[in-house]
PDB file of C-alpha atoms in Angstrom:
ATOM      1  CA  MET X   3       0.173   0.157   0.213  1.00 88.00           C
ATOM      2  CA  PRO X   4       1.382   3.352  -0.902  1.00 96.00           C
ATOM      3  CA  LYS X   5       2.756   5.292   1.843  1.00 98.00           C
ATOM      4  CA  GLY X   6       0.870   9.534   2.317  1.00 98.00           C
ATOM      5  CA  TYR X   7       2.907  11.684   2.834  1.00 98.00           C
ATOM      6  CA  TRP X   8       1.498  15.801   3.669  1.00 98.00           C
ATOM      7  CA  VAL X   9       4.149  18.519   1.781  1.00 97.00           C
ATOM      8  CA  SER X  10       3.655  22.398   3.558  1.00 96.00           C
ATOM      9  CA  ALA X  11       5.440  25.032   1.934  1.00 94.00           C
ATOM     10  CA  TYR X  12       5.141  27.771   3.681  1.00 94.00           C
ATOM     11  CA  ARG X  13       5.736  31.380   1.469  1.00 93.00           C
ATOM     12  CA  THR X  14       5.472  33.446   3.815  1.00 94.00           C
ATOM     13  CA  ILE X  15       5.002  33.943   7.737  1.00 95.00           C
ATOM     14  CA  SER X  16       3.218  36.682   9.314  1.00 97.00           C
ATOM     15  CA  ASP X  17       2.465  35.461  12.698  1.00 97.00           C
ATOM     16  CA  PRO X  18       4.886  33.201  14.081  1.00 96.00           C
ATOM     17  CA  GLU X  19       2.585  33.088  17.937  1.00 98.00           C
ATOM     18  CA  LYS X  20       0.003  31.223  15.463  1.00 98.00           C
ATOM     19  CA  LEU X  21       2.385  29.082  14.137  1.00 97.00           C
ATOM     20  CA  ALA X  22       4.019  28.289  17.821  1.00 97.00           C
ATOM     21  CA  ALA X  23       0.033  27.946  18.523  1.00 98.00           C
ATOM     22  CA  TYR X  24      -0.418  25.751  15.964  1.00 98.00           C
ATOM     23  CA  ASN X  25       3.029  23.624  16.057  1.00 96.00           C
ATOM     24  CA  LYS X  26       1.885  22.047  18.944  1.00 97.00           C
ATOM     25  CA  LEU X  27      -1.467  21.002  18.540  1.00 98.00           C
ATOM     26  CA  ALA X  28      -0.789  20.210  14.757  1.00 97.00           C
ATOM     27  CA  ARG X  29       1.928  17.987  16.008  1.00 96.00           C
ATOM     28  CA  LEU X  30      -0.698  15.668  18.603  1.00 97.00           C
ATOM     29  CA  ALA X  31      -2.869  15.835  15.459  1.00 98.00           C
ATOM     30  CA  VAL X  32      -0.053  14.346  13.154  1.00 98.00           C
ATOM     31  CA  GLU X  33       1.231  11.226  15.798  1.00 97.00           C
ATOM     32  CA  ALA X  34      -2.601  10.487  17.250  1.00 98.00           C
ATOM     33  CA  GLY X  35      -2.733  10.075  13.166  1.00 97.00           C
ATOM     34  CA  GLY X  36      -0.147   8.033  12.526  1.00 98.00           C
ATOM     35  CA  GLY X  37       2.219  10.212  11.558  1.00 98.00           C
ATOM     36  CA  ARG X  38       6.144  10.815  11.433  1.00 98.00           C
ATOM     37  CA  VAL X  39       7.548  14.248  10.754  1.00 96.00           C
ATOM     38  CA  LEU X  40       9.996  13.992   8.272  1.00 97.00           C
ATOM     39  CA  ALA X  41      11.628  17.523   7.935  1.00 96.00           C
ATOM     40  CA  ARG X  42      10.398  20.742   9.895  1.00 93.00           C
ATOM     41  CA  GLY X  43      11.674  23.714   9.281  1.00 86.00           C
ATOM     42  CA  GLY X  44      15.611  22.953   8.101  1.00 90.00           C
ATOM     43  CA  ARG X  45      17.144  23.905   5.121  1.00 92.00           C
ATOM     44  CA  VAL X  46      15.754  24.527   2.260  1.00 90.00           C
ATOM     45  CA  VAL X  47      16.735  24.728  -1.294  1.00 93.00           C
ATOM     46  CA  ALA X  48      13.667  26.847  -3.871  1.00 90.00           C
ATOM     47  CA  HIS X  49      14.104  26.410  -7.735  1.00 94.00           C
ATOM     48  CA  ASP X  50      11.589  28.193 -10.361  1.00 93.00           C
ATOM     49  CA  ALA X  51       9.010  29.158  -9.375  1.00 88.00           C
ATOM     50  CA  GLY X  52       9.343  28.111  -5.384  1.00 85.00           C
ATOM     51  CA  ILE X  53      10.247  30.190  -2.425  1.00 86.00           C
ATOM     52  CA  ALA X  54      12.882  29.351   0.459  1.00 88.00           C
ATOM     53  CA  GLU X  55      11.384  29.286   4.057  1.00 90.00           C
ATOM     54  CA  ARG X  56       9.941  26.884   6.728  1.00 92.00           C
ATOM     55  CA  THR X  57       8.747  23.676   4.734  1.00 94.00           C
ATOM     56  CA  VAL X  58       6.943  20.674   6.185  1.00 96.00           C
ATOM     57  CA  LEU X  59       7.040  16.774   5.429  1.00 97.00           C
ATOM     58  CA  VAL X  60       5.711  14.517   7.299  1.00 98.00           C
ATOM     59  CA  GLU X  61       5.031  10.717   6.662  1.00 98.00           C
ATOM     60  CA  PHE X  62       1.777   8.297   7.026  1.00 98.00           C
ATOM     61  CA  ASP X  63       1.481   5.089   6.276  1.00 98.00           C
ATOM     62  CA  SER X  64      -1.086   4.992   3.369  1.00 98.00           C
ATOM     63  CA  PHE X  65      -2.306   7.860   0.872  1.00 98.00           C
ATOM     64  CA  GLU X  66      -5.673   7.750   3.515  1.00 98.00           C
ATOM     65  CA  GLN X  67      -4.712   8.095   6.620  1.00 98.00           C
ATOM     66  CA  ALA X  68      -3.613  10.734   5.737  1.00 98.00           C
ATOM     67  CA  VAL X  69      -6.480  12.668   4.013  1.00 98.00           C
ATOM     68  CA  ALA X  70      -8.047  11.368   7.871  1.00 98.00           C
ATOM     69  CA  ALA X  71      -5.743  13.037  10.052  1.00 98.00           C
ATOM     70  CA  HIS X  72      -6.202  16.042   7.659  1.00 98.00           C
ATOM     71  CA  GLU X  73      -9.488  15.949   8.260  1.00 98.00           C
ATOM     72  CA  SER X  74      -9.679  14.908  11.663  1.00 98.00           C
ATOM     73  CA  ALA X  75     -11.015  17.283  14.569  1.00 98.00           C
ATOM     74  CA  ALA X  76      -7.545  18.023  16.930  1.00 98.00           C
ATOM     75  CA  TYR X  77      -5.724  18.844  13.276  1.00 98.00           C
ATOM     76  CA  GLN X  78      -9.047  20.767  11.900  1.00 98.00           C
ATOM     77  CA  GLU X  79      -8.137  22.878  15.963  1.00 98.00           C
ATOM     78  CA  ALA X  80      -4.455  23.385  14.502  1.00 98.00           C
ATOM     79  CA  LEU X  81      -5.810  25.205  12.218  1.00 98.00           C
ATOM     80  CA  VAL X  82      -7.772  27.514  13.457  1.00 98.00           C
ATOM     81  CA  ALA X  83      -5.293  28.430  15.785  1.00 98.00           C
ATOM     82  CA  LEU X  84      -3.261  29.021  12.411  1.00 97.00           C
ATOM     83  CA  SER X  85      -6.065  31.069  10.828  1.00 96.00           C
ATOM     84  CA  ASP X  86      -4.587  33.530   8.808  1.00 96.00           C
ATOM     85  CA  GLY X  87      -0.490  33.433  11.104  1.00 96.00           C
ATOM     86  CA  VAL X  88       0.533  31.974   7.301  1.00 97.00           C
ATOM     87  CA  GLU X  89       0.672  31.487   3.734  1.00 97.00           C
ATOM     88  CA  ARG X  90       1.415  28.333   2.322  1.00 95.00           C
ATOM     89  CA  ASP X  91       0.013  25.512  -0.598  1.00 95.00           C
ATOM     90  CA  PHE X  92      -0.638  22.711   1.455  1.00 97.00           C
ATOM     91  CA  ARG X  93      -0.943  18.547  -0.681  1.00 97.00           C
ATOM     92  CA  ILE X  94      -1.610  15.562   0.623  1.00 98.00           C
ATOM     93  CA  ILE X  95       0.160  12.950  -1.863  1.00 98.00           C
ATOM     94  CA  GLU X  96       0.421   9.079  -2.679  1.00 98.00           C
ATOM     95  CA  GLY X  97       3.736   8.115  -3.056  1.00 97.00           C
ATOM     96  CA  ILE X  98       4.985   5.686  -4.660  1.00 94.00           C
ATOM     97  CA  ASP X  99       4.248   2.334  -3.240  1.00 79.00           C
TER      98      ASP X  99
END
């Protein structure tokens, strides 16, 4: 069964306090959903139209698990805390295998 991944590329961070509140709640939601953070906020080299800003990669055992974790009440609470604190490109993608 192919794994699922959350890929989040932050374009701007306008409110670091909202991001910090989101991070606390999102970490708990990701762990509860079976996710593992593979990369978060490390060095970034951007190409083409990319922006060298914070990037996060989270792995789940399946695509369905990744979608369910995003739809969970715990993660939705984290999104409320984040609100307009950032502009980001968030995607859930299916791995190759």
